[in-house]
PDB file of C-alpha atoms in Angstrom:
ATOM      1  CA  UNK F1267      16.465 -32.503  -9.648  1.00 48.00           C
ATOM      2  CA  UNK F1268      17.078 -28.907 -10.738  1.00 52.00           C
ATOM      3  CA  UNK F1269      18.333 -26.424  -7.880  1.00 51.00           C
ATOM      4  CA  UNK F1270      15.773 -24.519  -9.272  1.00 57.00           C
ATOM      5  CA  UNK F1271      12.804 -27.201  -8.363  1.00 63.00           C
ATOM      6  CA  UNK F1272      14.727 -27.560  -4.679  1.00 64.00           C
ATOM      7  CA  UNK F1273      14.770 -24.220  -2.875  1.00 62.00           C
ATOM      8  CA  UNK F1274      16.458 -25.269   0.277  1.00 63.00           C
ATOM      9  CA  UNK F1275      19.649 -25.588  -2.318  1.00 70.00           C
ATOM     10  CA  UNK F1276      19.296 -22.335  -3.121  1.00 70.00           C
ATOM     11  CA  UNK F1277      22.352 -20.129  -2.609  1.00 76.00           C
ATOM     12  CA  UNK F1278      20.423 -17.385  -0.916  1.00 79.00           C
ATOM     13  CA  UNK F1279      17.934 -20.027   0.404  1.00 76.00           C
ATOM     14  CA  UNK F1280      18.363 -19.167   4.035  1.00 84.00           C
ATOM     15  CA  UNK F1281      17.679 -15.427   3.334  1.00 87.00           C
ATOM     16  CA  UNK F1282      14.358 -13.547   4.180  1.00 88.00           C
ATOM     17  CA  UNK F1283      11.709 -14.324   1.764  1.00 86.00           C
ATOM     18  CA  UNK F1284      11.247 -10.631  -0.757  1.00 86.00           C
ATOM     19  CA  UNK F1285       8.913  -8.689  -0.687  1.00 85.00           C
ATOM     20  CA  UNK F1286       7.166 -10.257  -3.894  1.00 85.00           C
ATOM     21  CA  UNK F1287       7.076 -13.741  -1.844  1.00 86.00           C
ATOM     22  CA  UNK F1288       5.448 -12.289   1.215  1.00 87.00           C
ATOM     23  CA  UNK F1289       2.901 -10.382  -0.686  1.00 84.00           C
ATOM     24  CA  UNK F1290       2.125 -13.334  -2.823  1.00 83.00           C
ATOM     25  CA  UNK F1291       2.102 -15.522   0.158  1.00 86.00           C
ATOM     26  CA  UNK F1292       0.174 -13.860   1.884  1.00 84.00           C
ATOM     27  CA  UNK F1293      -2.760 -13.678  -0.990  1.00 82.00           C
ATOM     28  CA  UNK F1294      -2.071 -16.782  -1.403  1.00 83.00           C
ATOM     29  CA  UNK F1295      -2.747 -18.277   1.956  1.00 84.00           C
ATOM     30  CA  UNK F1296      -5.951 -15.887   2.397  1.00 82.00           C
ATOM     31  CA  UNK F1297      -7.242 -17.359  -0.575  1.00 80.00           C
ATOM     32  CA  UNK F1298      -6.764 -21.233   0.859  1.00 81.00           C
ATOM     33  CA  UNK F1299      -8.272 -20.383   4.043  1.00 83.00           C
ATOM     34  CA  UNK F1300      -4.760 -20.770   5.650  1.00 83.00           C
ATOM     35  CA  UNK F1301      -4.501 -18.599   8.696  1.00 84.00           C
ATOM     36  CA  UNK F1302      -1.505 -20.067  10.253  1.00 86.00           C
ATOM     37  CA  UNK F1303       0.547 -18.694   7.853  1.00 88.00           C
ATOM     38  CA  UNK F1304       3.042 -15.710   8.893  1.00 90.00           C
ATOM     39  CA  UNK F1305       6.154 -14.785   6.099  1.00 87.00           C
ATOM     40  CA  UNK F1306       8.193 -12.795   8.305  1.00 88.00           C
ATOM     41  CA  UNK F1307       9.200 -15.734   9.776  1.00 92.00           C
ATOM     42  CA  UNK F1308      10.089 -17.717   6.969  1.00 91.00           C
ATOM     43  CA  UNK F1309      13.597 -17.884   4.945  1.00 89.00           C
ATOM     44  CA  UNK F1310      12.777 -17.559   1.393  1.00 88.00           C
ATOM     45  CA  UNK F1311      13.156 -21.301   0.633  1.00 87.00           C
ATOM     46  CA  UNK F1312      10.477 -22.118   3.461  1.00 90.00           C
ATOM     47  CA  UNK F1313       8.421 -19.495   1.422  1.00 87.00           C
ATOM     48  CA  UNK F1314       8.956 -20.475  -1.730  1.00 87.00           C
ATOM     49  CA  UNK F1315       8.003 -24.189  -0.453  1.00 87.00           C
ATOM     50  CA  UNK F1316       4.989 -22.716   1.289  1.00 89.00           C
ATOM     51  CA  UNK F1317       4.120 -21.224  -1.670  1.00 87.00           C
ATOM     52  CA  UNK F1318       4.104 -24.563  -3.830  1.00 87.00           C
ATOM     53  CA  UNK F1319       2.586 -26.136  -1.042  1.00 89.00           C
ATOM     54  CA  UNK F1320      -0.545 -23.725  -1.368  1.00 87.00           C
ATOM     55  CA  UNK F1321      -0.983 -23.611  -4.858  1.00 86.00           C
ATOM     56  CA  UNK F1322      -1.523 -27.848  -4.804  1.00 86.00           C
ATOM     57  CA  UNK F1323      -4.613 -26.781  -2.393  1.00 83.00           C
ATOM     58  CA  UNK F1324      -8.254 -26.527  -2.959  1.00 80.00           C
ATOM     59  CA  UNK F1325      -9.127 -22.139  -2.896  1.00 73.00           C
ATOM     60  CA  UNK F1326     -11.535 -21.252   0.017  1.00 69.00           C
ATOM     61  CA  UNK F1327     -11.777 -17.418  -0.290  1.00 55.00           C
ATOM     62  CA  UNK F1328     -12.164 -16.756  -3.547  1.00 52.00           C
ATOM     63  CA  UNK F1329     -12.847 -12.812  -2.072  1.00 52.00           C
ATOM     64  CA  UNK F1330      -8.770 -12.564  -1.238  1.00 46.00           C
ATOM     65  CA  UNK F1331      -7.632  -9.630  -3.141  1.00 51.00           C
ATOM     66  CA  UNK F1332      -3.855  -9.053  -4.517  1.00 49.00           C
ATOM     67  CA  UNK F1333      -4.275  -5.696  -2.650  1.00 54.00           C
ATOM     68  CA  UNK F1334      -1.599  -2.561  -3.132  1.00 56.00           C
ATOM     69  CA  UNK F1335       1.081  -2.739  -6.176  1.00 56.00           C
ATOM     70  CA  UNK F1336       4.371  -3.923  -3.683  1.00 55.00           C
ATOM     71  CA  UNK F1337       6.488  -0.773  -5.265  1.00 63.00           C
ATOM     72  CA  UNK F1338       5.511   2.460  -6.079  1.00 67.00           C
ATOM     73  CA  UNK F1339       4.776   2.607 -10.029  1.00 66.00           C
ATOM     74  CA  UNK F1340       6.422   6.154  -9.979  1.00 66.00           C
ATOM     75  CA  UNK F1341       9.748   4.298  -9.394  1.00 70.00           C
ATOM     76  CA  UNK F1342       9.211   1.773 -12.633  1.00 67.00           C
ATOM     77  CA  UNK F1343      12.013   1.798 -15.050  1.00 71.00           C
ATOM     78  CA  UNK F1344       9.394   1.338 -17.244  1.00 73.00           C
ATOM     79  CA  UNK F1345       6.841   3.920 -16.177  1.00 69.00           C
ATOM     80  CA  UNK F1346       6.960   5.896 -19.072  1.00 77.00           C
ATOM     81  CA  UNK F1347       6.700   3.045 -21.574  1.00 86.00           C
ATOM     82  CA  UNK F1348       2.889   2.929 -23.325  1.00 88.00           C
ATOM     83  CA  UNK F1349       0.233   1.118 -21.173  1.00 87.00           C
ATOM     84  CA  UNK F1350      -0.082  -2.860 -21.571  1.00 88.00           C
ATOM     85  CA  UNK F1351      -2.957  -3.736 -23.056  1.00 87.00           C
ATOM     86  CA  UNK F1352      -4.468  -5.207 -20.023  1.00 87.00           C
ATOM     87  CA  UNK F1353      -3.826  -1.742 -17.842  1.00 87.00           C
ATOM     88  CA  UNK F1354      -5.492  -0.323 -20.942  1.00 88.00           C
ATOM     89  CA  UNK F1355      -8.849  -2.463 -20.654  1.00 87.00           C
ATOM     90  CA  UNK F1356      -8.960  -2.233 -17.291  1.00 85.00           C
ATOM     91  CA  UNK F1357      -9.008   1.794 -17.569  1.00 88.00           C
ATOM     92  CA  UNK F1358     -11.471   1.427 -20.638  1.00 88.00           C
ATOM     93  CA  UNK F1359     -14.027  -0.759 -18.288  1.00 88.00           C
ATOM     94  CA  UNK F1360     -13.815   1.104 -15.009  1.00 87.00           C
ATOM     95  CA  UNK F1361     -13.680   4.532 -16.678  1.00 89.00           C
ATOM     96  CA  UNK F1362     -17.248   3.508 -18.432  1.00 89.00           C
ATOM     97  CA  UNK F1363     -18.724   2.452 -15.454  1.00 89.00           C
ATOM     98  CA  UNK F1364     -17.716   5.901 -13.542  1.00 89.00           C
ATOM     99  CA  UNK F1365     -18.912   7.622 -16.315  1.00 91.00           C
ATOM    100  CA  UNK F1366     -15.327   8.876 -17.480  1.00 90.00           C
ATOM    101  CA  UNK F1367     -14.153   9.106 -20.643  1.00 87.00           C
ATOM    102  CA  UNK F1368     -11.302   6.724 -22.024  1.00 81.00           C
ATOM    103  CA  UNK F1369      -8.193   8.004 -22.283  1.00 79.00           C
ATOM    104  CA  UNK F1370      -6.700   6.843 -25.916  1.00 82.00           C
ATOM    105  CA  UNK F1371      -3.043   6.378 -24.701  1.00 87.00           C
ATOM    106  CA  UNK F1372      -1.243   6.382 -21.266  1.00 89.00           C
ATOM    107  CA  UNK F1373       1.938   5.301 -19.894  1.00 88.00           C
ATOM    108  CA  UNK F1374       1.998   2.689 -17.217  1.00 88.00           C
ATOM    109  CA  UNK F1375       2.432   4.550 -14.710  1.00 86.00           C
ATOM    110  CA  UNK F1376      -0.069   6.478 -15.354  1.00 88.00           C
ATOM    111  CA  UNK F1377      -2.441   3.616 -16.654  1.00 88.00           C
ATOM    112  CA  UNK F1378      -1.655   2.226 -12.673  1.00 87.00           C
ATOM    113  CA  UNK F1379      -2.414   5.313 -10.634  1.00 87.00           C
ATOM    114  CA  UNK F1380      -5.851   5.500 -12.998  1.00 89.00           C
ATOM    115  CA  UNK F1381      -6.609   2.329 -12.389  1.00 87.00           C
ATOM    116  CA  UNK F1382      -6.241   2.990  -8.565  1.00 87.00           C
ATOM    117  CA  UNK F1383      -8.371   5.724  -8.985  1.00 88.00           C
ATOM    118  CA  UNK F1384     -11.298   4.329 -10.849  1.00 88.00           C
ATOM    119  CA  UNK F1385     -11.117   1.130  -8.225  1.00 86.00           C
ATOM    120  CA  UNK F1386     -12.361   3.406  -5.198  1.00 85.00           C
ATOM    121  CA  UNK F1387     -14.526   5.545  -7.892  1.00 85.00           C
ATOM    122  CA  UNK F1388     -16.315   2.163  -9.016  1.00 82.00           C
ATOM    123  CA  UNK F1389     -15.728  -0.131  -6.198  1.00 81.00           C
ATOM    124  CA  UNK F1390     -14.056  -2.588  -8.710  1.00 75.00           C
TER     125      UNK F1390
END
């Protein structure tokens, strides 16, 4: 077995889980209906196992929402790249349903804190 597949081999194993885990988890569990679920308190293997431990089961909320980007896109080293595709769809659909026009090109950053805006604008 990989170390990979085995977190508790992991050399940084017994550290706190990041902040990606315990944002993820944390979706994650809301989504499975699993309440008892805290990631503070887990190393980052325990949350990585959680985590494969959750995806194996059934989804209960189907309402859990990723919620707020974990880092600030204004600190992206690549902020000022053009917009993905996706960020770019998502700005074309929720800027025609507020009534906005499309912007034709936008860097990710930018494409993110649009998005943001058009989510409380539309309710999307």
């Amino acid at each position: 077995m990989s170390q990979l597949n085995n977190p508790s081999q992991w050399t940084t194993g017994a550290d706190a889980p990041t902040d990606k885990q315990k944002s993820f988890l944390s979706t994650l569990a809301s989504s499975k209906g699993a309440t008892d679920v805290d990631p503070s308190s887990l190393t980052k293997s325990e949350a990585s196992a959680k985590i494969n431990e959750l995806k194996e089961q059934p989804t209960q909320n189907s309402e859990a929402s990723a919620g707020q980007p974990i880092q600030d896109p204004s600190t992206w080293s690549t902020g000022d790249e053009k917009a993905t595709g996706k960020q770019m769809g998502y700005v074309a659909v929720m800027a025609k349903k507020a009534g906005e026009n499309v912007p034709e090109e936008m860097g990710k950053t930018e494409a993110s804190r649009k998005i943001e805006e058009l989510k409380g604008k539309t309710g999307m």
